[in-house]
mmCIF file of C-alpha atoms in Angstrom:
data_model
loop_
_atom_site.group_PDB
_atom_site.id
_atom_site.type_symbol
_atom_site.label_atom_id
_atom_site.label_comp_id
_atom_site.label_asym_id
_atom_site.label_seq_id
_atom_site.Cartn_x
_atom_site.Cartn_y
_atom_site.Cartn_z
ATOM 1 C CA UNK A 1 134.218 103.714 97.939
ATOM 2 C CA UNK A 2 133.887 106.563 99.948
ATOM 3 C CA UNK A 3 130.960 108.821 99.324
ATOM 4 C CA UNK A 4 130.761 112.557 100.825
ATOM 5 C CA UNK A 5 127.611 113.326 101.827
ATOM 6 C CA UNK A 6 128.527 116.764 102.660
ATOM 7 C CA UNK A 7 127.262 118.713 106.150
ATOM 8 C CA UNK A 8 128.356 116.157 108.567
ATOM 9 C CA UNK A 9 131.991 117.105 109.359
ATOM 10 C CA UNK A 10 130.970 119.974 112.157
ATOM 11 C CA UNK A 11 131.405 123.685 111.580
ATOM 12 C CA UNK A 12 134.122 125.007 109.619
ATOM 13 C CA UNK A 13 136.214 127.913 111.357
ATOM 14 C CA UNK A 14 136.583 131.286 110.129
ATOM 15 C CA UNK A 15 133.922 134.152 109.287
ATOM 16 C CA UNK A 16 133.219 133.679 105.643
ATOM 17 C CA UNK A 17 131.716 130.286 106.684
ATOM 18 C CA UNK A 18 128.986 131.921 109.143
ATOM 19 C CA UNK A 19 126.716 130.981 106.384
ATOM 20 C CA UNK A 20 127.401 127.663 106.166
ATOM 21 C CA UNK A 21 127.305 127.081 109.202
ATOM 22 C CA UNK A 22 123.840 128.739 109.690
ATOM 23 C CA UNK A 23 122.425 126.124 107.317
ATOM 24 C CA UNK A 24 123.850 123.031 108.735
ATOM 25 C CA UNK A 25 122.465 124.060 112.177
ATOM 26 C CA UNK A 26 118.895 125.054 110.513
ATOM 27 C CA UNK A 27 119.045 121.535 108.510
ATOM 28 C CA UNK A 28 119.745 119.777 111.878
ATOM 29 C CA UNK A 29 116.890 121.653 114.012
ATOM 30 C CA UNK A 30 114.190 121.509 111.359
ATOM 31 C CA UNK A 31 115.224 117.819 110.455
ATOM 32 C CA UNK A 32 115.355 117.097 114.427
ATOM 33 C CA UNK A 33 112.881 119.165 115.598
ATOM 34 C CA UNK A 34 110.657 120.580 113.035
ATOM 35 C CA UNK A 35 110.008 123.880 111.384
ATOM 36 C CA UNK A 36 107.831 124.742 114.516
ATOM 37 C CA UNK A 37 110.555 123.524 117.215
ATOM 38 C CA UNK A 38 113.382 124.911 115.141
ATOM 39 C CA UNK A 39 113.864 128.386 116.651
ATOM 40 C CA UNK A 40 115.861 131.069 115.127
ATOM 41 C CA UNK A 41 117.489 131.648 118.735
ATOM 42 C CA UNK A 42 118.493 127.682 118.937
ATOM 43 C CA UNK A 43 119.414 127.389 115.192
ATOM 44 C CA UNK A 44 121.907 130.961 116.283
ATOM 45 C CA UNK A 45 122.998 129.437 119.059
ATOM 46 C CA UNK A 46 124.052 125.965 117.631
ATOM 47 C CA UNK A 47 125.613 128.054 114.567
ATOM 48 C CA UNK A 48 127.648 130.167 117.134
ATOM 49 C CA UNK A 49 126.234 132.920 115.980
ATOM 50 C CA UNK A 50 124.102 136.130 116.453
ATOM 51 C CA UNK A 51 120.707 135.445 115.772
ATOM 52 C CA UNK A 52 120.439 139.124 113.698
ATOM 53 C CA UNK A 53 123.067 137.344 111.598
ATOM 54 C CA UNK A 54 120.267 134.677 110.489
ATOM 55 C CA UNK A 55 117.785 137.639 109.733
ATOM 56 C CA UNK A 56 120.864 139.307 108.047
ATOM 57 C CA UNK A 57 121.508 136.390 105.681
ATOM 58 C CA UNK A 58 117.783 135.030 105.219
ATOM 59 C CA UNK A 59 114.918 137.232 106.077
ATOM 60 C CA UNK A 60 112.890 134.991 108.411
ATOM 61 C CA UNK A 61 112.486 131.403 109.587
ATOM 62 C CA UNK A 62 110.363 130.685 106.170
ATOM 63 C CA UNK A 63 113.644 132.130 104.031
ATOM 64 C CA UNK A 64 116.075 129.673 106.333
ATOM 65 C CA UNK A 65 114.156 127.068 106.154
ATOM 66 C CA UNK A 66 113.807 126.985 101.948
ATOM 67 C CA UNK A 67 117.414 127.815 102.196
ATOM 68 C CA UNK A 68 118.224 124.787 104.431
ATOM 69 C CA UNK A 69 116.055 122.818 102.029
ATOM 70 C CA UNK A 70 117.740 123.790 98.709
ATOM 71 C CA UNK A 71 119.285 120.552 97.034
ATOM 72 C CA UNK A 72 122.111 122.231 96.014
ATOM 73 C CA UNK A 73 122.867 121.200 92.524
ATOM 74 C CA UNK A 74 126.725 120.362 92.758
ATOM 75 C CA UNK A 75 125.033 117.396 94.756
ATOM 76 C CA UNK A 76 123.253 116.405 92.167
ATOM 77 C CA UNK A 77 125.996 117.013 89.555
ATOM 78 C CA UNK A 78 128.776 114.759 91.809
ATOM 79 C CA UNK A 79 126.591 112.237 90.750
ATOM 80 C CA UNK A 80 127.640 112.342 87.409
ATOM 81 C CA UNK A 81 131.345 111.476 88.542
ATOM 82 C CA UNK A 82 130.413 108.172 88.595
ATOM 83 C CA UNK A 83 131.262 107.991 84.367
ATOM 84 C CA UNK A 84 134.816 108.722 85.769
ATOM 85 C CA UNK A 85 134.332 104.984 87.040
ATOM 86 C CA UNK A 86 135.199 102.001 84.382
ATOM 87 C CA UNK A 87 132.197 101.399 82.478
ATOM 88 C CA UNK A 88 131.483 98.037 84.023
ATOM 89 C CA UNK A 89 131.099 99.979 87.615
ATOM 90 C CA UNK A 90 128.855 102.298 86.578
ATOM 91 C CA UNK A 91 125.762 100.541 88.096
ATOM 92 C CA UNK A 92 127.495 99.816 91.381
ATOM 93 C CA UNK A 93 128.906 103.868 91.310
ATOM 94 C CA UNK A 94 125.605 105.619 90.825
ATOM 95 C CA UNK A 95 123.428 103.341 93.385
ATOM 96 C CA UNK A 96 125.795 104.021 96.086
ATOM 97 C CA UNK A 97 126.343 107.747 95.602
ATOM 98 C CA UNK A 98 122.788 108.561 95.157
ATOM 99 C CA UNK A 99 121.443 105.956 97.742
ATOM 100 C CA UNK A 100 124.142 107.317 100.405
ATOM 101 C CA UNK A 101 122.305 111.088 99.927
ATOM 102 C CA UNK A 102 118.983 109.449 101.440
ATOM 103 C CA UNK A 103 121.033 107.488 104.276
ATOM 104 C CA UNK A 104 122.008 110.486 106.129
ATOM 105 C CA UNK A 105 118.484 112.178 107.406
ATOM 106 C CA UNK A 106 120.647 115.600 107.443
ATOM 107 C CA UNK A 107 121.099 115.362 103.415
ATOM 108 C CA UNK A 108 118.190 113.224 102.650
ATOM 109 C CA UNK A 109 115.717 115.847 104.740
ATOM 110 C CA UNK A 110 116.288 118.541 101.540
ATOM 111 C CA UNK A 111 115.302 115.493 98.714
ATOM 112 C CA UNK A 112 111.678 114.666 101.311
ATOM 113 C CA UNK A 113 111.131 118.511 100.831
ATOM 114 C CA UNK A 114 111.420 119.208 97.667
ATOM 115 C CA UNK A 115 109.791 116.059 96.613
ATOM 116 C CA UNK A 116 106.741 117.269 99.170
ATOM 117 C CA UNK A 117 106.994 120.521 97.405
ATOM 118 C CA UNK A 118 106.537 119.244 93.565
ATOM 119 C CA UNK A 119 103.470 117.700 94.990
ATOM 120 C CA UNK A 120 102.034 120.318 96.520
ATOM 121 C CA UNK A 121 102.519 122.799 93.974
ATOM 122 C CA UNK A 122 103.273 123.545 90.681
ATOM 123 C CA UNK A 123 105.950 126.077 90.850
ATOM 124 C CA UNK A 124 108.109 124.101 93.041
ATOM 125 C CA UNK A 125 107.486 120.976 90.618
ATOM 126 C CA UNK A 126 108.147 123.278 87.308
ATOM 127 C CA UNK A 127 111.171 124.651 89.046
ATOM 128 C CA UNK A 128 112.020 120.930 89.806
ATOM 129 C CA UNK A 129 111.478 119.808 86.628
ATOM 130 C CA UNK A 130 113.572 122.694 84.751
ATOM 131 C CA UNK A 131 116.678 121.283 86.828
ATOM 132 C CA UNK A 132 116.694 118.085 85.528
ATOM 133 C CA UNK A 133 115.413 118.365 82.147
ATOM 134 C CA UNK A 134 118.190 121.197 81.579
ATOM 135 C CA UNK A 135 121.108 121.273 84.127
ATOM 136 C CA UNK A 136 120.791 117.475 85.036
ATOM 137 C CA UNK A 137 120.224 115.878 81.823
ATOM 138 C CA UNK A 138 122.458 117.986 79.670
ATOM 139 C CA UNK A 139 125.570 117.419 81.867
ATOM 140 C CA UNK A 140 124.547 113.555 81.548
ATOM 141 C CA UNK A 141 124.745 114.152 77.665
ATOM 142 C CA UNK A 142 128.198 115.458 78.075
ATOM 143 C CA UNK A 143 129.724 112.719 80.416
ATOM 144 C CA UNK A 144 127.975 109.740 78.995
ATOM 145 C CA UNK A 145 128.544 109.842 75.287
ATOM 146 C CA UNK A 146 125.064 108.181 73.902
ATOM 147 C CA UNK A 147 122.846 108.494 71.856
ATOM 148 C CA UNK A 148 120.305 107.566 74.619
ATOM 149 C CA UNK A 149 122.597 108.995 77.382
ATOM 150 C CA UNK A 150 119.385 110.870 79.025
ATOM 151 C CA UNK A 151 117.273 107.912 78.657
ATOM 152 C CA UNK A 152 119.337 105.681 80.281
ATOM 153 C CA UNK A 153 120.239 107.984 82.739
ATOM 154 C CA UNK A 154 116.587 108.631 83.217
ATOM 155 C CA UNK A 155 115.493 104.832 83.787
ATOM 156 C CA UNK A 156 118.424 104.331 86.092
ATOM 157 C CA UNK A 157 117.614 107.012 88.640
ATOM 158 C CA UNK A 158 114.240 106.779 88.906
ATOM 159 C CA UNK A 159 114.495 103.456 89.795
ATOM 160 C CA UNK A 160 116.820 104.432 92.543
ATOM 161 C CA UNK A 161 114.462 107.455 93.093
ATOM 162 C CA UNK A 162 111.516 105.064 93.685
ATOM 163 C CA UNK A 163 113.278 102.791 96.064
ATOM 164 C CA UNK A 164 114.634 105.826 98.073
ATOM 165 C CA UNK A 165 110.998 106.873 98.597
ATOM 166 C CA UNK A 166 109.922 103.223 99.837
ATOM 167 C CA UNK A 167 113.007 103.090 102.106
ATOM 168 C CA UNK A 168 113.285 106.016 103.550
ATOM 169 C CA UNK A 169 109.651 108.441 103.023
ATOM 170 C CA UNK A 170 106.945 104.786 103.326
ATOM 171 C CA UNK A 171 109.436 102.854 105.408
ATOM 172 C CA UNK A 172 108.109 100.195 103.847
ATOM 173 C CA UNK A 173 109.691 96.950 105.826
ATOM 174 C CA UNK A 174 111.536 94.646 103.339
ATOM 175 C CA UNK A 175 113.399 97.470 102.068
ATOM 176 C CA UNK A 176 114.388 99.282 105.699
ATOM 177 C CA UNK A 177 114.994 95.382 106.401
ATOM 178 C CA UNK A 178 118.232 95.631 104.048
ATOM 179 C CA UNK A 179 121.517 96.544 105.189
ATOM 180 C CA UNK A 180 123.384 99.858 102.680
ATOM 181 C CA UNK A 181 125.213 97.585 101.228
ATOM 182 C CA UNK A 182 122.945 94.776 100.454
ATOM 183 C CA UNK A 183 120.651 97.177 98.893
ATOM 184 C CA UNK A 184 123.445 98.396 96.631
ATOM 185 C CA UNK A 185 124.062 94.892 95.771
ATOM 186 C CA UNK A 186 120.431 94.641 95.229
ATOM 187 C CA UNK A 187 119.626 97.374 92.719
ATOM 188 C CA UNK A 188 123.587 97.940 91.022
ATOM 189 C CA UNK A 189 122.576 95.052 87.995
ATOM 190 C CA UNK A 190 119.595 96.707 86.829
ATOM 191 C CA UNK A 191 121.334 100.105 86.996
ATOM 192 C CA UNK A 192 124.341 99.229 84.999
ATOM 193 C CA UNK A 193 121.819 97.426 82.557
ATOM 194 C CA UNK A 194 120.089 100.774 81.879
ATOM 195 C CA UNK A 195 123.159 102.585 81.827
ATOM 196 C CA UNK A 196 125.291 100.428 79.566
ATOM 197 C CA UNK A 197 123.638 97.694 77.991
ATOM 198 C CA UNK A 198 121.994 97.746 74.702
ATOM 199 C CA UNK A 199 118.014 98.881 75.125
ATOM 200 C CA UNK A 200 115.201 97.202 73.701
ATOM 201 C CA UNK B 1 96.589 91.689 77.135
ATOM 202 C CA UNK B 2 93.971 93.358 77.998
ATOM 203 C CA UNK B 3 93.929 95.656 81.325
ATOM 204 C CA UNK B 4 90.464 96.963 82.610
ATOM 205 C CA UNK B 5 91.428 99.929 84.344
ATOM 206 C CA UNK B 6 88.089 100.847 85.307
ATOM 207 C CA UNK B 7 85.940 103.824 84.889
ATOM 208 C CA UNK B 8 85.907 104.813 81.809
ATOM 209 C CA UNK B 9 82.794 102.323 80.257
ATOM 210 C CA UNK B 10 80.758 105.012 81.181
ATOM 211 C CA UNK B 11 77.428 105.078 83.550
ATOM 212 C CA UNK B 12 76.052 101.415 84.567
ATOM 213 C CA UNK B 13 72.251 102.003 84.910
ATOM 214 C CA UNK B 14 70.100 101.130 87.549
ATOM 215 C CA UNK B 15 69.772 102.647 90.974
ATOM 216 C CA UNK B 16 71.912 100.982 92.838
ATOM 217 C CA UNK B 17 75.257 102.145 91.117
ATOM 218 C CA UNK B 18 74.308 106.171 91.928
ATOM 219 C CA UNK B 19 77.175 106.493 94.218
ATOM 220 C CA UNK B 20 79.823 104.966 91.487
ATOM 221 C CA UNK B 21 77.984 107.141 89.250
ATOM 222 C CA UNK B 22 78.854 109.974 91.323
ATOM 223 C CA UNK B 23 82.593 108.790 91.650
ATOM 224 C CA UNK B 24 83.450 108.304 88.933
ATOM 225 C CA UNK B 25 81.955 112.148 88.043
ATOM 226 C CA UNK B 26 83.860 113.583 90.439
ATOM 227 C CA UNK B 27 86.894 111.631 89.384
ATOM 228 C CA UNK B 28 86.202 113.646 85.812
ATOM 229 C CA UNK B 29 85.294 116.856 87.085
ATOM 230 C CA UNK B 30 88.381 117.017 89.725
ATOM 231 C CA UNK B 31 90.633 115.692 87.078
ATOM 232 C CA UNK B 32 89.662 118.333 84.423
ATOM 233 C CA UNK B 33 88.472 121.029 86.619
ATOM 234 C CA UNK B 34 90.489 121.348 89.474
ATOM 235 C CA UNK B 35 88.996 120.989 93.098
ATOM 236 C CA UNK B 36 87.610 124.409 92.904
ATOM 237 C CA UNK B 37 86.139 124.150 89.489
ATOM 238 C CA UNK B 38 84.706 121.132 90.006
ATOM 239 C CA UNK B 39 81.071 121.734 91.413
ATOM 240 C CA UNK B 40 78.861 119.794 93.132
ATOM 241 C CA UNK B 41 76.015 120.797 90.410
ATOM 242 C CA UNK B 42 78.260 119.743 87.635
ATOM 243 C CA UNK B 43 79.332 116.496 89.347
ATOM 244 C CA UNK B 44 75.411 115.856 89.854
ATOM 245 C CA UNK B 45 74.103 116.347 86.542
ATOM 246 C CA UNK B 46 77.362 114.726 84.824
ATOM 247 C CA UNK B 47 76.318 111.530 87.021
ATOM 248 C CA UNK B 48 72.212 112.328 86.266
ATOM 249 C CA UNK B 49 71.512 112.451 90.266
ATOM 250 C CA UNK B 50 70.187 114.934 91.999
ATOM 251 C CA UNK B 51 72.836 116.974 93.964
ATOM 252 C CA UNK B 52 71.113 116.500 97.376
ATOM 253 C CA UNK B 53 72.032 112.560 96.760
ATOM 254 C CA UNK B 54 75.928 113.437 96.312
ATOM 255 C CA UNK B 55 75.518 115.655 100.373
ATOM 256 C CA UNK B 56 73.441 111.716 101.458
ATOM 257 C CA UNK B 57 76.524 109.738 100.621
ATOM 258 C CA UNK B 58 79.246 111.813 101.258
ATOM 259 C CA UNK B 59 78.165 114.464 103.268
ATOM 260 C CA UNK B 60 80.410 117.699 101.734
ATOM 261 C CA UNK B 61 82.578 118.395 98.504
ATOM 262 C CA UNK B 62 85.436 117.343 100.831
ATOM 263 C CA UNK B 63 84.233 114.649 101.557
ATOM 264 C CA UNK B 64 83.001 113.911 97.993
ATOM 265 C CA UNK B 65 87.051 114.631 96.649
ATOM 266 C CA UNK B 66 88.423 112.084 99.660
ATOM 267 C CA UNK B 67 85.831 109.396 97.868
ATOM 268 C CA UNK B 68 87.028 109.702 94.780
ATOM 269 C CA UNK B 69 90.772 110.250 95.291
ATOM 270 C CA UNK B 70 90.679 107.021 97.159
ATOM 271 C CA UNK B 71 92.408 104.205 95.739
ATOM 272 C CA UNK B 72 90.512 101.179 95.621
ATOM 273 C CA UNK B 73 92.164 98.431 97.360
ATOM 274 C CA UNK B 74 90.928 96.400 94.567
ATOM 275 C CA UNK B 75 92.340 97.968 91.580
ATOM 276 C CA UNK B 76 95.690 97.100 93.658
ATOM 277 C CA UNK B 77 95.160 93.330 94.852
ATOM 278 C CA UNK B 78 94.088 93.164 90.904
ATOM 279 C CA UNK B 79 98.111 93.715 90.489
ATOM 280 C CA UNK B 80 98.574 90.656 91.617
ATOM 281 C CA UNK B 81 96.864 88.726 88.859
ATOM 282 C CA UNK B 82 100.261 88.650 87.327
ATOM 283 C CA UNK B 83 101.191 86.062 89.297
ATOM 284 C CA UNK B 84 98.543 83.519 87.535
ATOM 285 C CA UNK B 85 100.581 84.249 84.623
ATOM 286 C CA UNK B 86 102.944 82.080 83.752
ATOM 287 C CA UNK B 87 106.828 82.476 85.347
ATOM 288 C CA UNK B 88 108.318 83.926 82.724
ATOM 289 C CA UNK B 89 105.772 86.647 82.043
ATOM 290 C CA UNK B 90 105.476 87.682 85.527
ATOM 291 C CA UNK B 91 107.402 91.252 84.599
ATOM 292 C CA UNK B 92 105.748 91.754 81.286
ATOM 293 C CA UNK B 93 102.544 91.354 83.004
ATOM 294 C CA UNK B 94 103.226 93.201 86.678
ATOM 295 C CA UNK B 95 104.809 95.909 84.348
ATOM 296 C CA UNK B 96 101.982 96.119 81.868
ATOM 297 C CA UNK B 97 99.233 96.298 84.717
ATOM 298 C CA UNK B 98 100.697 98.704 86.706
ATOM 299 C CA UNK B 99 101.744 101.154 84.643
ATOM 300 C CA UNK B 100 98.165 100.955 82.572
ATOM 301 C CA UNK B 101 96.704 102.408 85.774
ATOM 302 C CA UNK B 102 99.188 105.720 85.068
ATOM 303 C CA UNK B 103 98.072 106.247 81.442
ATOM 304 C CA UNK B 104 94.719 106.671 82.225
ATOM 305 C CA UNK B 105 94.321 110.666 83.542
ATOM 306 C CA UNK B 106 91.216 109.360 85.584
ATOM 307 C CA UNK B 107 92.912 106.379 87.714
ATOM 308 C CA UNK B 108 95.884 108.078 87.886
ATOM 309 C CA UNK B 109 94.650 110.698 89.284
ATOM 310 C CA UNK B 110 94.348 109.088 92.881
ATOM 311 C CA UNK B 111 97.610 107.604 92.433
ATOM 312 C CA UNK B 112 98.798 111.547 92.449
ATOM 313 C CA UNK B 113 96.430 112.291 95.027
ATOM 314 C CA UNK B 114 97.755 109.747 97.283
ATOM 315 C CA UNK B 115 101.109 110.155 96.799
ATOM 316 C CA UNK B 116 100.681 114.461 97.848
ATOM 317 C CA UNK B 117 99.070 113.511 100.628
ATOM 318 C CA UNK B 118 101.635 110.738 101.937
ATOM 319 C CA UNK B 119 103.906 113.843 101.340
ATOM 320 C CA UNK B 120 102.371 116.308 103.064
ATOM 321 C CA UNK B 121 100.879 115.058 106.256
ATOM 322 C CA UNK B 122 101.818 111.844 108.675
ATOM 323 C CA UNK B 123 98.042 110.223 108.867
ATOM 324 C CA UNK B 124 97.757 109.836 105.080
ATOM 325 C CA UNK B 125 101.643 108.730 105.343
ATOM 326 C CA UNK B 126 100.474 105.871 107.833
ATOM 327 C CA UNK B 127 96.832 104.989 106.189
ATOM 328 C CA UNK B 128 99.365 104.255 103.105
ATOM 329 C CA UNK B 129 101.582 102.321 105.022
ATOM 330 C CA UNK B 130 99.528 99.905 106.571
ATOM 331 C CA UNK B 131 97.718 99.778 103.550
ATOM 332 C CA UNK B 132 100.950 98.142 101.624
ATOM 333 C CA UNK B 133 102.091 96.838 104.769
ATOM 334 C CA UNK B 134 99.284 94.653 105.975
ATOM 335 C CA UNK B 135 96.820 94.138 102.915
ATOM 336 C CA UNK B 136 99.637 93.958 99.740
ATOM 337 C CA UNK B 137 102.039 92.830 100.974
ATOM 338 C CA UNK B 138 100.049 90.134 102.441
ATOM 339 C CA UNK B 139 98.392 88.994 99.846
ATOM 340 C CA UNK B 140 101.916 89.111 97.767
ATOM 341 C CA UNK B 141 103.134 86.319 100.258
ATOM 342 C CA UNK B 142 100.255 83.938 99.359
ATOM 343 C CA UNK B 143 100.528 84.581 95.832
ATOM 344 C CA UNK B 144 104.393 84.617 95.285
ATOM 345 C CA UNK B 145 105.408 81.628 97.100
ATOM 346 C CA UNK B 146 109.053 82.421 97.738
ATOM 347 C CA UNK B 147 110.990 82.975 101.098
ATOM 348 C CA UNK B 148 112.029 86.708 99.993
ATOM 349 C CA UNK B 149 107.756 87.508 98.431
ATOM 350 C CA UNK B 150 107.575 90.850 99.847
ATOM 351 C CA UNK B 151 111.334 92.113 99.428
ATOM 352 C CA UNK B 152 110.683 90.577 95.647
ATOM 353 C CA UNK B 153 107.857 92.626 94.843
ATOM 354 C CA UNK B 154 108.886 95.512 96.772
ATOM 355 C CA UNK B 155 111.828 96.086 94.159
ATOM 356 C CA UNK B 156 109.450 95.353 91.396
ATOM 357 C CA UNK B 157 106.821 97.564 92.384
ATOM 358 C CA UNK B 158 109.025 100.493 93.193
ATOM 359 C CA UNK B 159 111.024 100.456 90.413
ATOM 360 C CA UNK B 160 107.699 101.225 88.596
ATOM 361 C CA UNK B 161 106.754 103.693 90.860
ATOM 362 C CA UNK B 162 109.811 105.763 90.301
ATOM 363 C CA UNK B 163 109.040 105.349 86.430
ATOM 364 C CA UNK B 164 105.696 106.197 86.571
ATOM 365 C CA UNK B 165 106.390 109.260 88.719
ATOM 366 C CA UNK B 166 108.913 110.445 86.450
ATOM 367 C CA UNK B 167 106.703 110.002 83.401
ATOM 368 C CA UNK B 168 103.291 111.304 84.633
ATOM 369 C CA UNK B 169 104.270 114.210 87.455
ATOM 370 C CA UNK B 170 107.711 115.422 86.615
ATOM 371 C CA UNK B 171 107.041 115.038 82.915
ATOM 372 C CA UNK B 172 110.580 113.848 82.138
ATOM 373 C CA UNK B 173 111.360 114.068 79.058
ATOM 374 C CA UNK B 174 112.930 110.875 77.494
ATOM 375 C CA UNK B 175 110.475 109.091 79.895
ATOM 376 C CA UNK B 176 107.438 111.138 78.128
ATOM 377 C CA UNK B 177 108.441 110.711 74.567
ATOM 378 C CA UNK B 178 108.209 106.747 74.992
ATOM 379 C CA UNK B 179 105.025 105.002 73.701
ATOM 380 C CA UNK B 180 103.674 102.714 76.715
ATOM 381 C CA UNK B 181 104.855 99.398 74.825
ATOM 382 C CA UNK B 182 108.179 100.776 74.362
ATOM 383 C CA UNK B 183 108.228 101.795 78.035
ATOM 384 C CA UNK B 184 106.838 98.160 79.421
ATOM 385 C CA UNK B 185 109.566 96.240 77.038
ATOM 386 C CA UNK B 186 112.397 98.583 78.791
ATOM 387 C CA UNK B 187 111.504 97.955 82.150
ATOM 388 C CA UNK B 188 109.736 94.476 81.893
ATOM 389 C CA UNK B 189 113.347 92.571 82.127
ATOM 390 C CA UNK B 190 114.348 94.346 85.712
ATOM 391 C CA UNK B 191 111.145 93.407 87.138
ATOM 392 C CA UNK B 192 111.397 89.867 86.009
ATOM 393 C CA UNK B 193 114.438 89.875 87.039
ATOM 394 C CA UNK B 194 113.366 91.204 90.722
ATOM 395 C CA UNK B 195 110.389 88.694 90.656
ATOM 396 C CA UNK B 196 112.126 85.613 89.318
ATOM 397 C CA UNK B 197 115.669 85.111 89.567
ATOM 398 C CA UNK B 198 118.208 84.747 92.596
ATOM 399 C CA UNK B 199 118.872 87.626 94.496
ATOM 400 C CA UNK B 200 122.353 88.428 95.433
#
């Protein structure tokens, strides 16, 4: 199953996608190099692109950078495609999509921010919270006809959501141990039981 | 089954337990209060010392907050109890246990602590990593004798974390309207399952 992770394909041509382009550099440099080695001048250069276009589009470094760092939420919605799958692959469907987000430190950097963000304080975390409580879980209400549709949905993510953080934010060795596709195989049972078989 | 989840019998008397008087105090006062609200007065007459006693042990109100917020190692190696339970209760019980510790504002209150920190700079990021690294997952191999101990419990334990993130910082909503039995009997069965049976 092939899962697009989005930002890795290289620059698309043409003007209107200046923008674009912007971000994927700034996600690269601050993800490579930090939001102190990530200069506006490298960030232009690697964009192709005048730096005054940067300032143009997003202020300063502190506007790119919470740009760069926006999930943005048609990620988190193509999630949801995975009811398009038959029922009985809807465990397998969701752990890969959303696990494949974390594999790729260019899409996974944005998910370490905000998550860093709710911690740290609590507008970030309410504005967090808003997103899934309305956009997130009423589009699961829609696609995965229910009655417990967000509670399901619920238990099977953050599951995934607190494996992602071992593997990829603690590192912690068993689970960096595993091969994509082992972990998949790992976690897809208890996923589809959340998401399809009857709760206690 | 009854979890002790610490610090909340109130003061032990004597001498000797001023500095866990202290603790658990601040624990309160931070909690309630907020790190600025929470003074070192208050903390001193909540605990009945004198406040020059809370500047012997731990020198300033920073270094009064890192006290508190730290986790003892204890309260996690007492996670592992669950494995003196018999087989087939090991994911009621690891379930129960840990997610007891979240219920409780005052112990999970480090638990939040901890986790901002890990988020927001690389030493408290590392101190938490060798922490699970060395010490838990340690002790998880003498405890759970199986070839695959630590990738085992790794699962179990961060499937819960996920859960209990979702529940007690992001507030989510089907995850907050859940009484804590009904939440342990959802996710007791995965964890069994991750403790207990084969892996694929």
């Amino acid at each position: 199953m092939a899962v697009d992770t989005g930002g890795k394909t290289g620059r698309r041509p043409g003007p209107t996608s200046s923008r674009d382009a912007i971000l994927r550099a700034a996600r690269t440099a601050f993800t490579k190099r930090g939001f102190k080695g990530a200069t506006l001048r490298l960030i232009a250069a690697d964009a192709g692109v005048d730096p005054a276009l940067i300032r143009h589009f997003f202020g300063d470094k502190d506007g790119l950078f919470d740009a760069a760092m926006e999930i943005p939420p048609e990620t988190v919605l193509a999630l949801l495609d995975t009811f398009d799958a038959p029922r009985e692959r809807w465990g397998a469907e969701l752990t890969r999509r959303y696990l494949a987000l974390w594999e790729d430190p260019l899409t996974a950097q944005p998910f370490l921010t905000m998550a860093a963000s709710a911690f740290a304080n609590t507008a970030a975390l309410e504005k967090l919270r808003t997103f899934v409580g309305s956009t997130v879980l009423e589009a699961v209400r829609l696609r995965l006809r229910d009655e417990q549709a967000e509670l399901r949905f619920a238990l099977a993510m953050n599951h995934l959501i607190g494996i992602a953080l071992a593997r990829h934010l603690l590192k912690i060795e068993p689970l960096t141990a595993l091969g994509f596709d082992e972990l998949c195989a790992l976690l897809a049972p208890a996923v589809q039981r959340y998401l399809t078989e009857p709760l206690p």
